[in-house]
Amino acid sequence: MSIEKPQPVTGPGPEGCLTAFIRIPVRVVVLVVVVPVRMLWDVLVVGARFVDRTMVRPVGRALAWFFGRVVGVPAGWLYRHVLTPVGHALAWFLTGVAVVFGWIVERLRIGLSWLLKAVFVWPWVGLWRYVVVPVARYGIAVPAVWLYRHLVTPLGHGLSWALATLVVAPLGALWTYVVVPLVRYGIVVPAAWLYGSVLAPLGRGLVTALFVWPWRHLVVPVVTYGIVVPLSWLWRRVLVPVGREVGDALVVCWRIAGYVSRAVGRAVKWVAWNLVGRPVAWFYRDVCTPVGHFVRDRVWAPARAVAVEAGRAARAALVSARDTVRQARRDAWRALVGGPRSTEAVEPAVTRARTLGSTTAVSGVAPAPEISLRKRG
């Protein structure tokens, strides 16, 4: 035989028949209710993300750019170049006005304070110091002190000795040796004995008979076994299992509804990709891309090259025409005014289109001859 004591079970107790009976119906009902709610929730989440990515963010960026360019830039320029200088000038002006006004107010305050002191303070101070104080000191205080010290004090000492000796001492002896014993042994002691031996036991017995015994033996058992025990059993055996099963059913059904909603979403995504996305991708990859490459390589690139060459030729013609007009103007001026012709060999300006012995032309400049010709005047 084992002499060890059995260990108490700390885990949850066995489930009752009520818990097993309500589990499956509750989960079925909750699943039927939760699946549409979860699918509607997932649809709302996906729609909100789509609207946020396709509409809200682009519109927000566009509005931010618009307000930044249309409102922010003019407002910043107005603040920096108009409001800030005006504010600085106004602040400087107001500071100067405040300083001047403060100086004037300070001077007025000092003058007014001196005037008020001269009119209302100094006369009363002189009257108090040189009239009231001497009169009060030598006309009232000094005689009153002498009277109190040499007449009232000795008279008070004599009266206090007479009262203490003739009145207070006899009354104190009468109170101590007559009144106090009479009150103590005639009233206090009998009243204390009556309260402790008669009234207190009688009161405790009445309180116990009228209140304590009925509360302890009638009210407490009725409340305990008539209300608390049934409510405790109902809470522990009915409401707690039902609430726990409903909560577990909600958790499980929410997860199952999430799986169902994701499966439906993947199915809708697959159908949309195969019906719309795949044809659009094929059309873009096999039709639009080759056409775009053809237009870029066969149409846009030759047209751009022709336009560039035409621009270069036009710029070269303009440069040549400008040089010709400049030289003709110099010759006409020399023919009209006259003047010695320069015998120095002048070399015309050579364009930087091509270097000597090079065949590479600079973009945008007409080719120049490789040999510089000397021009004689």
mmCIF file of C-alpha atoms in Angstrom:
data_model
loop_
_atom_site.group_PDB
_atom_site.id
_atom_site.type_symbol
_atom_site.label_atom_id
_atom_site.label_comp_id
_atom_site.label_asym_id
_atom_site.label_seq_id
_atom_site.Cartn_x
_atom_site.Cartn_y
_atom_site.Cartn_z
ATOM 1 C CA MET A 1 0.000 0.000 0.000
ATOM 2 C CA SER A 2 1.195 3.498 -0.760
ATOM 3 C CA ILE A 3 1.335 5.845 2.188
ATOM 4 C CA GLU A 4 1.737 9.022 0.067
ATOM 5 C CA LYS A 5 -1.162 11.425 0.053
ATOM 6 C CA PRO A 6 -2.916 11.883 -3.305
ATOM 7 C CA GLN A 7 -2.010 15.139 -5.048
ATOM 8 C CA PRO A 8 -4.907 17.515 -5.744
ATOM 9 C CA VAL A 9 -5.899 17.966 -9.374
ATOM 10 C CA THR A 10 -5.124 21.508 -10.540
ATOM 11 C CA GLY A 11 -6.311 21.276 -14.156
ATOM 12 C CA PRO A 12 -9.807 22.117 -15.409
ATOM 13 C CA GLY A 13 -12.522 19.699 -14.402
ATOM 14 C CA PRO A 14 -14.362 17.455 -16.793
ATOM 15 C CA GLU A 15 -16.855 19.107 -19.090
ATOM 16 C CA GLY A 16 -20.502 18.649 -18.269
ATOM 17 C CA CYS A 17 -23.185 17.332 -20.568
ATOM 18 C CA LEU A 18 -24.599 20.837 -21.020
ATOM 19 C CA THR A 19 -21.286 22.115 -22.453
ATOM 20 C CA ALA A 20 -21.032 19.246 -24.959
ATOM 21 C CA PHE A 21 -24.708 19.651 -25.856
ATOM 22 C CA ILE A 22 -24.523 23.367 -26.721
ATOM 23 C CA ARG A 23 -21.095 23.398 -28.388
ATOM 24 C CA ILE A 24 -21.945 22.180 -31.930
ATOM 25 C CA PRO A 25 -25.256 24.128 -32.378
ATOM 26 C CA VAL A 26 -23.667 27.318 -31.119
ATOM 27 C CA ARG A 27 -20.684 26.962 -33.469
ATOM 28 C CA VAL A 28 -22.956 26.236 -36.441
ATOM 29 C CA VAL A 29 -25.133 29.276 -35.751
ATOM 30 C CA VAL A 30 -22.132 31.517 -35.158
ATOM 31 C CA LEU A 31 -20.435 30.259 -38.349
ATOM 32 C CA VAL A 32 -23.557 31.030 -40.409
ATOM 33 C CA VAL A 33 -23.670 34.544 -38.915
ATOM 34 C CA VAL A 34 -19.937 35.294 -38.974
ATOM 35 C CA VAL A 35 -19.018 34.158 -42.533
ATOM 36 C CA PRO A 36 -20.981 36.948 -44.328
ATOM 37 C CA VAL A 37 -19.691 39.507 -41.861
ATOM 38 C CA ARG A 38 -16.067 38.408 -42.383
ATOM 39 C CA MET A 39 -16.437 38.398 -46.172
ATOM 40 C CA LEU A 40 -18.024 41.861 -46.092
ATOM 41 C CA TRP A 41 -15.176 43.033 -43.842
ATOM 42 C CA ASP A 42 -12.511 41.688 -46.223
ATOM 43 C CA VAL A 43 -14.265 43.285 -49.216
ATOM 44 C CA LEU A 44 -14.373 46.629 -47.413
ATOM 45 C CA VAL A 45 -10.677 46.355 -46.484
ATOM 46 C CA VAL A 46 -9.633 45.544 -50.075
ATOM 47 C CA GLY A 47 -11.849 48.320 -51.443
ATOM 48 C CA ALA A 48 -10.439 50.834 -48.991
ATOM 49 C CA ARG A 49 -6.860 49.899 -49.917
ATOM 50 C CA PHE A 50 -7.682 50.139 -53.646
ATOM 51 C CA VAL A 51 -9.359 53.536 -53.246
ATOM 52 C CA ASP A 52 -6.447 54.758 -51.117
ATOM 53 C CA ARG A 53 -3.812 53.663 -53.626
ATOM 54 C CA THR A 54 -5.645 54.707 -56.823
ATOM 55 C CA MET A 55 -7.552 57.820 -55.794
ATOM 56 C CA VAL A 56 -6.751 59.252 -52.390
ATOM 57 C CA ARG A 57 -2.924 59.281 -52.629
ATOM 58 C CA PRO A 58 -2.714 60.617 -56.249
ATOM 59 C CA VAL A 59 -5.359 63.243 -55.548
ATOM 60 C CA GLY A 60 -3.570 64.174 -52.338
ATOM 61 C CA ARG A 61 -0.225 64.492 -54.117
ATOM 62 C CA ALA A 62 -1.845 66.536 -56.916
ATOM 63 C CA LEU A 63 -3.541 68.851 -54.438
ATOM 64 C CA ALA A 64 -0.307 69.193 -52.483
ATOM 65 C CA TRP A 65 1.615 70.071 -55.676
ATOM 66 C CA PHE A 66 -1.122 72.482 -56.788
ATOM 67 C CA PHE A 67 -1.302 74.290 -53.467
ATOM 68 C CA GLY A 68 2.482 74.271 -53.174
ATOM 69 C CA ARG A 69 2.907 75.895 -56.601
ATOM 70 C CA VAL A 70 -0.188 78.097 -56.752
ATOM 71 C CA VAL A 71 -0.521 79.117 -53.106
ATOM 72 C CA GLY A 72 2.707 78.225 -51.291
ATOM 73 C CA VAL A 73 5.213 79.851 -53.710
ATOM 74 C CA PRO A 74 3.325 83.199 -54.038
ATOM 75 C CA ALA A 75 2.609 83.220 -50.329
ATOM 76 C CA GLY A 76 6.289 82.530 -49.534
ATOM 77 C CA TRP A 77 7.440 85.272 -51.930
ATOM 78 C CA LEU A 78 4.874 87.675 -50.465
ATOM 79 C CA TYR A 79 5.967 86.769 -46.920
ATOM 80 C CA ARG A 80 9.717 87.100 -47.652
ATOM 81 C CA HIS A 81 9.709 90.191 -49.869
ATOM 82 C CA VAL A 82 6.663 92.161 -48.683
ATOM 83 C CA LEU A 83 5.346 91.150 -45.279
ATOM 84 C CA THR A 84 8.739 90.584 -43.626
ATOM 85 C CA PRO A 85 10.206 94.032 -44.552
ATOM 86 C CA VAL A 86 6.905 95.742 -43.704
ATOM 87 C CA GLY A 87 6.785 93.843 -40.391
ATOM 88 C CA HIS A 88 10.364 94.773 -39.553
ATOM 89 C CA ALA A 89 9.725 98.429 -40.359
ATOM 90 C CA LEU A 90 6.475 98.414 -38.372
ATOM 91 C CA ALA A 91 8.184 96.678 -35.435
ATOM 92 C CA TRP A 92 11.027 99.235 -35.499
ATOM 93 C CA PHE A 93 8.517 102.104 -35.626
ATOM 94 C CA LEU A 94 6.369 100.671 -32.835
ATOM 95 C CA THR A 95 9.480 100.017 -30.731
ATOM 96 C CA GLY A 96 10.564 103.618 -31.091
ATOM 97 C CA VAL A 97 7.068 104.881 -30.288
ATOM 98 C CA ALA A 98 6.905 102.575 -27.253
ATOM 99 C CA VAL A 99 10.308 103.788 -26.014
ATOM 100 C CA VAL A 100 9.329 107.461 -26.378
ATOM 101 C CA PHE A 101 5.926 106.873 -24.780
ATOM 102 C CA GLY A 102 7.524 104.943 -21.902
ATOM 103 C CA TRP A 103 10.039 107.755 -21.309
ATOM 104 C CA ILE A 104 7.232 110.343 -21.249
ATOM 105 C CA VAL A 105 5.089 108.202 -18.931
ATOM 106 C CA GLU A 106 8.047 107.618 -16.584
ATOM 107 C CA ARG A 107 8.762 111.344 -16.372
ATOM 108 C CA LEU A 108 5.092 112.106 -15.767
ATOM 109 C CA ARG A 109 4.949 109.411 -13.073
ATOM 110 C CA ILE A 110 8.009 110.814 -11.282
ATOM 111 C CA GLY A 111 6.653 114.375 -11.395
ATOM 112 C CA LEU A 112 3.184 113.297 -10.283
ATOM 113 C CA SER A 113 4.633 111.228 -7.427
ATOM 114 C CA TRP A 114 6.657 114.219 -6.224
ATOM 115 C CA LEU A 115 3.573 116.444 -6.479
ATOM 116 C CA LEU A 116 1.359 114.012 -4.567
ATOM 117 C CA LYS A 117 4.002 113.554 -1.882
ATOM 118 C CA ALA A 118 4.384 117.312 -1.527
ATOM 119 C CA VAL A 119 0.615 117.848 -1.292
ATOM 120 C CA PHE A 120 -0.682 114.819 0.633
ATOM 121 C CA VAL A 121 2.226 113.022 2.355
ATOM 122 C CA TRP A 122 4.805 115.451 3.641
ATOM 123 C CA PRO A 123 2.354 117.758 5.509
ATOM 124 C CA TRP A 124 0.785 114.808 7.336
ATOM 125 C CA VAL A 125 4.192 113.324 8.085
ATOM 126 C CA GLY A 126 5.348 116.602 9.598
ATOM 127 C CA LEU A 127 2.108 116.962 11.574
ATOM 128 C CA TRP A 128 2.435 113.404 12.890
ATOM 129 C CA ARG A 129 6.153 113.666 13.692
ATOM 130 C CA TYR A 130 6.308 117.156 15.219
ATOM 131 C CA VAL A 131 2.793 117.618 16.692
ATOM 132 C CA VAL A 132 0.872 114.364 17.330
ATOM 133 C CA VAL A 133 3.793 112.255 18.582
ATOM 134 C CA PRO A 134 5.152 114.839 21.121
ATOM 135 C CA VAL A 135 1.646 115.623 22.411
ATOM 136 C CA ALA A 136 0.731 111.929 22.720
ATOM 137 C CA ARG A 137 4.041 111.042 24.364
ATOM 138 C CA TYR A 138 4.434 113.889 26.893
ATOM 139 C CA GLY A 139 0.754 114.685 27.396
ATOM 140 C CA ILE A 140 -0.776 111.179 27.616
ATOM 141 C CA ALA A 141 1.762 108.332 27.685
ATOM 142 C CA VAL A 142 4.167 109.668 30.344
ATOM 143 C CA PRO A 143 1.424 110.616 32.874
ATOM 144 C CA ALA A 144 -0.423 107.334 32.233
ATOM 145 C CA VAL A 145 2.758 105.304 32.823
ATOM 146 C CA TRP A 146 3.486 107.171 36.060
ATOM 147 C CA LEU A 147 -0.107 106.683 37.237
ATOM 148 C CA TYR A 148 -0.059 102.959 36.404
ATOM 149 C CA ARG A 149 3.326 102.386 38.060
ATOM 150 C CA HIS A 150 2.858 104.370 41.306
ATOM 151 C CA LEU A 151 -0.904 104.090 41.936
ATOM 152 C CA VAL A 152 -2.713 101.378 39.957
ATOM 153 C CA THR A 153 -0.107 98.634 40.453
ATOM 154 C CA PRO A 154 0.083 98.859 44.300
ATOM 155 C CA LEU A 155 -3.729 99.103 44.499
ATOM 156 C CA GLY A 156 -4.099 96.006 42.270
ATOM 157 C CA HIS A 157 -1.615 93.995 44.327
ATOM 158 C CA GLY A 158 -3.542 94.823 47.551
ATOM 159 C CA LEU A 159 -6.910 93.874 46.048
ATOM 160 C CA SER A 160 -5.580 90.585 44.658
ATOM 161 C CA TRP A 161 -4.092 89.639 48.074
ATOM 162 C CA ALA A 162 -7.372 90.464 49.835
ATOM 163 C CA LEU A 163 -9.480 88.438 47.351
ATOM 164 C CA ALA A 164 -7.085 85.450 47.495
ATOM 165 C CA THR A 165 -7.015 85.443 51.282
ATOM 166 C CA LEU A 166 -10.602 86.288 52.218
ATOM 167 C CA VAL A 167 -12.682 84.850 49.296
ATOM 168 C CA VAL A 168 -10.844 82.377 47.029
ATOM 169 C CA ALA A 169 -9.253 80.259 49.820
ATOM 170 C CA PRO A 170 -12.543 79.588 51.737
ATOM 171 C CA LEU A 171 -14.427 78.853 48.493
ATOM 172 C CA GLY A 172 -11.677 76.445 47.344
ATOM 173 C CA ALA A 173 -11.731 74.562 50.638
ATOM 174 C CA LEU A 174 -15.545 74.330 50.479
ATOM 175 C CA TRP A 175 -15.381 72.992 46.873
ATOM 176 C CA THR A 176 -12.633 70.480 47.638
ATOM 177 C CA TYR A 177 -13.858 69.028 50.932
ATOM 178 C CA VAL A 178 -17.671 69.332 50.601
ATOM 179 C CA VAL A 179 -19.019 69.662 47.035
ATOM 180 C CA VAL A 180 -16.669 67.235 45.268
ATOM 181 C CA PRO A 181 -17.185 64.278 47.723
ATOM 182 C CA LEU A 182 -20.936 64.889 47.760
ATOM 183 C CA VAL A 183 -21.192 64.829 43.937
ATOM 184 C CA ARG A 184 -18.837 61.830 43.592
ATOM 185 C CA TYR A 185 -20.408 59.517 46.170
ATOM 186 C CA GLY A 186 -23.978 60.752 45.874
ATOM 187 C CA ILE A 187 -24.397 60.883 42.044
ATOM 188 C CA VAL A 188 -21.470 59.526 39.973
ATOM 189 C CA VAL A 189 -20.827 56.232 41.817
ATOM 190 C CA PRO A 190 -24.525 55.140 41.965
ATOM 191 C CA ALA A 191 -25.055 56.121 38.292
ATOM 192 C CA ALA A 192 -21.969 54.127 37.175
ATOM 193 C CA TRP A 193 -23.107 51.046 39.141
ATOM 194 C CA LEU A 194 -26.625 51.314 37.642
ATOM 195 C CA TYR A 195 -25.251 51.566 34.061
ATOM 196 C CA GLY A 196 -22.688 48.769 34.426
ATOM 197 C CA SER A 197 -24.815 46.280 36.377
ATOM 198 C CA VAL A 198 -28.356 46.873 35.052
ATOM 199 C CA LEU A 199 -28.667 48.971 31.878
ATOM 200 C CA ALA A 200 -25.728 47.576 29.859
ATOM 201 C CA PRO A 201 -26.628 43.841 30.292
ATOM 202 C CA LEU A 202 -30.291 44.618 29.612
ATOM 203 C CA GLY A 203 -29.405 46.525 26.407
ATOM 204 C CA ARG A 204 -27.078 43.809 25.137
ATOM 205 C CA GLY A 205 -29.755 41.176 25.739
ATOM 206 C CA LEU A 206 -32.385 43.200 23.891
ATOM 207 C CA VAL A 207 -30.048 43.847 20.896
ATOM 208 C CA THR A 208 -29.153 40.160 20.701
ATOM 209 C CA ALA A 209 -32.775 39.015 20.923
ATOM 210 C CA LEU A 210 -34.156 41.570 18.472
ATOM 211 C CA PHE A 211 -31.378 41.884 15.847
ATOM 212 C CA VAL A 212 -28.354 39.560 16.139
ATOM 213 C CA TRP A 213 -30.187 36.226 16.581
ATOM 214 C CA PRO A 214 -32.750 36.839 13.742
ATOM 215 C CA TRP A 215 -29.950 38.030 11.392
ATOM 216 C CA ARG A 216 -27.656 35.102 12.181
ATOM 217 C CA HIS A 217 -30.272 32.297 12.265
ATOM 218 C CA LEU A 218 -32.963 33.559 9.853
ATOM 219 C CA VAL A 219 -31.773 36.189 7.322
ATOM 220 C CA VAL A 220 -28.285 34.795 6.597
ATOM 221 C CA PRO A 221 -29.455 31.158 5.964
ATOM 222 C CA VAL A 222 -32.364 32.325 3.793
ATOM 223 C CA VAL A 223 -30.140 34.581 1.689
ATOM 224 C CA THR A 224 -27.327 32.025 1.469
ATOM 225 C CA TYR A 225 -29.398 28.961 0.516
ATOM 226 C CA GLY A 226 -32.228 30.753 -1.225
ATOM 227 C CA ILE A 227 -30.378 33.300 -3.399
ATOM 228 C CA VAL A 228 -26.567 32.997 -3.331
ATOM 229 C CA VAL A 229 -26.308 29.231 -3.821
ATOM 230 C CA PRO A 230 -28.800 29.072 -6.775
ATOM 231 C CA LEU A 231 -27.215 32.114 -8.452
ATOM 232 C CA SER A 232 -23.736 30.671 -7.936
ATOM 233 C CA TRP A 233 -24.807 27.336 -9.421
ATOM 234 C CA LEU A 234 -26.492 29.100 -12.363
ATOM 235 C CA TRP A 235 -23.364 31.211 -12.976
ATOM 236 C CA ARG A 236 -20.924 28.335 -12.641
ATOM 237 C CA ARG A 237 -22.906 25.614 -14.414
ATOM 238 C CA VAL A 238 -24.864 27.528 -17.069
ATOM 239 C CA LEU A 239 -23.701 31.077 -17.826
ATOM 240 C CA VAL A 240 -19.933 30.450 -17.688
ATOM 241 C CA PRO A 241 -19.997 27.357 -19.983
ATOM 242 C CA VAL A 242 -22.381 29.077 -22.417
ATOM 243 C CA GLY A 243 -20.282 32.266 -22.500
ATOM 244 C CA ARG A 244 -17.046 30.302 -22.918
ATOM 245 C CA GLU A 245 -18.477 28.231 -25.752
ATOM 246 C CA VAL A 246 -19.882 31.310 -27.470
ATOM 247 C CA GLY A 247 -16.491 33.039 -27.233
ATOM 248 C CA ASP A 248 -14.616 29.990 -28.520
ATOM 249 C CA ALA A 249 -17.183 29.607 -31.298
ATOM 250 C CA LEU A 250 -16.694 33.246 -32.314
ATOM 251 C CA VAL A 251 -12.898 32.831 -32.446
ATOM 252 C CA VAL A 252 -13.024 29.567 -34.421
ATOM 253 C CA CYS A 253 -15.724 30.799 -36.805
ATOM 254 C CA TRP A 254 -13.867 34.070 -37.407
ATOM 255 C CA ARG A 255 -10.776 32.094 -38.427
ATOM 256 C CA ILE A 256 -12.837 29.752 -40.644
ATOM 257 C CA ALA A 257 -14.562 32.780 -42.199
ATOM 258 C CA GLY A 258 -11.107 34.286 -42.868
ATOM 259 C CA TYR A 259 -10.029 31.095 -44.682
ATOM 260 C CA VAL A 260 -13.271 31.098 -46.702
ATOM 261 C CA SER A 261 -12.930 34.799 -47.517
ATOM 262 C CA ARG A 262 -9.301 34.367 -48.636
ATOM 263 C CA ALA A 263 -10.279 31.377 -50.790
ATOM 264 C CA VAL A 264 -13.074 33.414 -52.417
ATOM 265 C CA GLY A 265 -10.685 36.339 -52.909
ATOM 266 C CA ARG A 266 -8.074 34.087 -54.573
ATOM 267 C CA ALA A 267 -10.786 32.638 -56.832
ATOM 268 C CA VAL A 268 -11.968 36.130 -57.840
ATOM 269 C CA LYS A 269 -8.352 37.175 -58.418
ATOM 270 C CA TRP A 270 -7.724 34.115 -60.629
ATOM 271 C CA VAL A 271 -10.877 34.770 -62.655
ATOM 272 C CA ALA A 272 -10.041 38.468 -63.061
ATOM 273 C CA TRP A 273 -6.466 37.659 -64.120
ATOM 274 C CA ASN A 274 -7.539 35.091 -66.684
ATOM 275 C CA LEU A 275 -10.409 37.188 -68.053
ATOM 276 C CA VAL A 276 -8.838 40.644 -67.990
ATOM 277 C CA GLY A 277 -5.219 40.675 -66.828
ATOM 278 C CA ARG A 278 -3.800 37.946 -69.051
ATOM 279 C CA PRO A 279 -5.370 39.311 -72.317
ATOM 280 C CA VAL A 280 -4.267 42.854 -71.449
ATOM 281 C CA ALA A 281 -0.722 41.657 -70.670
ATOM 282 C CA TRP A 282 -0.604 39.656 -73.924
ATOM 283 C CA PHE A 283 -1.877 42.646 -75.905
ATOM 284 C CA TYR A 284 0.691 44.950 -74.302
ATOM 285 C CA ARG A 285 3.580 42.482 -74.691
ATOM 286 C CA ASP A 286 2.845 41.111 -78.181
ATOM 287 C CA VAL A 287 1.098 44.073 -79.881
ATOM 288 C CA CYS A 288 1.794 47.404 -78.210
ATOM 289 C CA THR A 289 5.485 46.779 -77.486
ATOM 290 C CA PRO A 290 6.472 45.774 -81.091
ATOM 291 C CA VAL A 291 4.419 48.633 -82.535
ATOM 292 C CA GLY A 292 6.032 51.085 -80.112
ATOM 293 C CA HIS A 293 9.528 49.809 -80.979
ATOM 294 C CA PHE A 294 8.757 50.061 -84.691
ATOM 295 C CA VAL A 295 7.481 53.644 -84.349
ATOM 296 C CA ARG A 296 10.489 54.559 -82.207
ATOM 297 C CA ASP A 297 13.126 52.981 -84.488
ATOM 298 C CA ARG A 298 11.579 53.481 -87.958
ATOM 299 C CA VAL A 299 9.642 56.718 -87.655
ATOM 300 C CA TRP A 300 10.697 58.791 -84.625
ATOM 301 C CA ALA A 301 14.484 58.217 -84.836
ATOM 302 C CA PRO A 302 14.813 59.134 -88.600
ATOM 303 C CA ALA A 303 12.519 62.130 -88.175
ATOM 304 C CA ARG A 304 14.550 63.298 -85.181
ATOM 305 C CA ALA A 305 17.829 62.843 -87.110
ATOM 306 C CA VAL A 306 16.454 64.807 -90.097
ATOM 307 C CA ALA A 307 15.276 67.594 -87.774
ATOM 308 C CA VAL A 308 18.704 67.749 -86.110
ATOM 309 C CA GLU A 309 20.527 67.952 -89.428
ATOM 310 C CA ALA A 310 18.122 70.617 -90.665
ATOM 311 C CA GLY A 311 18.751 72.646 -87.527
ATOM 312 C CA ARG A 312 22.504 72.353 -87.953
ATOM 313 C CA ALA A 313 22.274 73.487 -91.593
ATOM 314 C CA ALA A 314 20.049 76.443 -90.664
ATOM 315 C CA ARG A 315 22.450 77.515 -87.905
ATOM 316 C CA ALA A 316 25.409 77.234 -90.278
ATOM 317 C CA ALA A 317 23.597 79.344 -92.892
ATOM 318 C CA LEU A 318 22.779 81.977 -90.317
ATOM 319 C CA VAL A 319 26.410 82.134 -89.153
ATOM 320 C CA SER A 320 27.674 82.485 -92.747
ATOM 321 C CA ALA A 321 25.099 85.157 -93.545
ATOM 322 C CA ARG A 322 26.010 87.088 -90.404
ATOM 323 C CA ASP A 323 29.734 87.020 -91.283
ATOM 324 C CA THR A 324 28.995 88.142 -94.867
ATOM 325 C CA VAL A 325 26.819 91.050 -93.710
ATOM 326 C CA ARG A 326 29.444 92.119 -91.166
ATOM 327 C CA GLN A 327 32.216 92.130 -93.816
ATOM 328 C CA ALA A 328 30.053 94.008 -96.317
ATOM 329 C CA ARG A 329 29.279 96.626 -93.654
ATOM 330 C CA ARG A 330 33.009 97.070 -92.938
ATOM 331 C CA ASP A 331 33.836 97.434 -96.662
ATOM 332 C CA ALA A 332 31.025 99.961 -97.190
ATOM 333 C CA TRP A 333 32.133 102.033 -94.205
ATOM 334 C CA ARG A 334 35.749 101.987 -95.418
ATOM 335 C CA ALA A 335 34.614 103.050 -98.932
ATOM 336 C CA LEU A 336 32.575 105.953 -97.563
ATOM 337 C CA VAL A 337 34.921 107.241 -94.885
ATOM 338 C CA GLY A 338 38.224 106.043 -96.207
ATOM 339 C CA GLY A 339 41.298 105.147 -94.287
ATOM 340 C CA PRO A 340 44.442 103.093 -94.651
ATOM 341 C CA ARG A 341 43.951 99.480 -95.264
ATOM 342 C CA SER A 342 45.644 97.149 -92.907
ATOM 343 C CA THR A 343 48.578 95.392 -94.478
ATOM 344 C CA GLU A 344 48.677 92.874 -91.721
ATOM 345 C CA ALA A 345 47.589 89.475 -92.691
ATOM 346 C CA VAL A 346 44.260 88.789 -91.055
ATOM 347 C CA GLU A 347 43.138 85.286 -90.498
ATOM 348 C CA PRO A 348 39.379 84.835 -90.308
ATOM 349 C CA ALA A 349 37.881 83.318 -87.232
ATOM 350 C CA VAL A 350 37.887 79.622 -87.415
ATOM 351 C CA THR A 351 34.898 77.831 -86.117
ATOM 352 C CA ARG A 352 35.361 75.059 -83.598
ATOM 353 C CA ALA A 353 33.433 72.666 -85.749
ATOM 354 C CA ARG A 354 36.431 70.573 -86.781
ATOM 355 C CA THR A 355 40.076 70.541 -85.761
ATOM 356 C CA LEU A 356 42.942 70.289 -88.140
ATOM 357 C CA GLY A 357 43.048 66.838 -89.607
ATOM 358 C CA SER A 358 39.874 65.806 -87.807
ATOM 359 C CA THR A 359 36.650 64.688 -89.402
ATOM 360 C CA THR A 360 34.516 64.918 -86.276
ATOM 361 C CA ALA A 361 32.052 67.809 -86.303
ATOM 362 C CA VAL A 362 30.767 69.552 -83.177
ATOM 363 C CA SER A 363 27.028 69.256 -82.726
ATOM 364 C CA GLY A 364 25.137 72.318 -83.918
ATOM 365 C CA VAL A 365 28.040 73.966 -85.886
ATOM 366 C CA ALA A 366 28.658 73.866 -89.614
ATOM 367 C CA PRO A 367 31.928 72.238 -90.812
ATOM 368 C CA ALA A 368 34.857 74.618 -91.425
ATOM 369 C CA PRO A 369 37.711 74.264 -93.931
ATOM 370 C CA GLU A 370 40.824 72.553 -92.717
ATOM 371 C CA ILE A 371 43.194 75.143 -94.322
ATOM 372 C CA SER A 372 43.112 78.729 -93.075
ATOM 373 C CA LEU A 373 43.285 81.246 -95.937
ATOM 374 C CA ARG A 374 44.970 84.622 -95.469
ATOM 375 C CA LYS A 375 42.920 87.586 -96.458
ATOM 376 C CA ARG A 376 44.672 90.665 -97.774
ATOM 377 C CA GLY A 377 43.159 94.028 -97.386
#
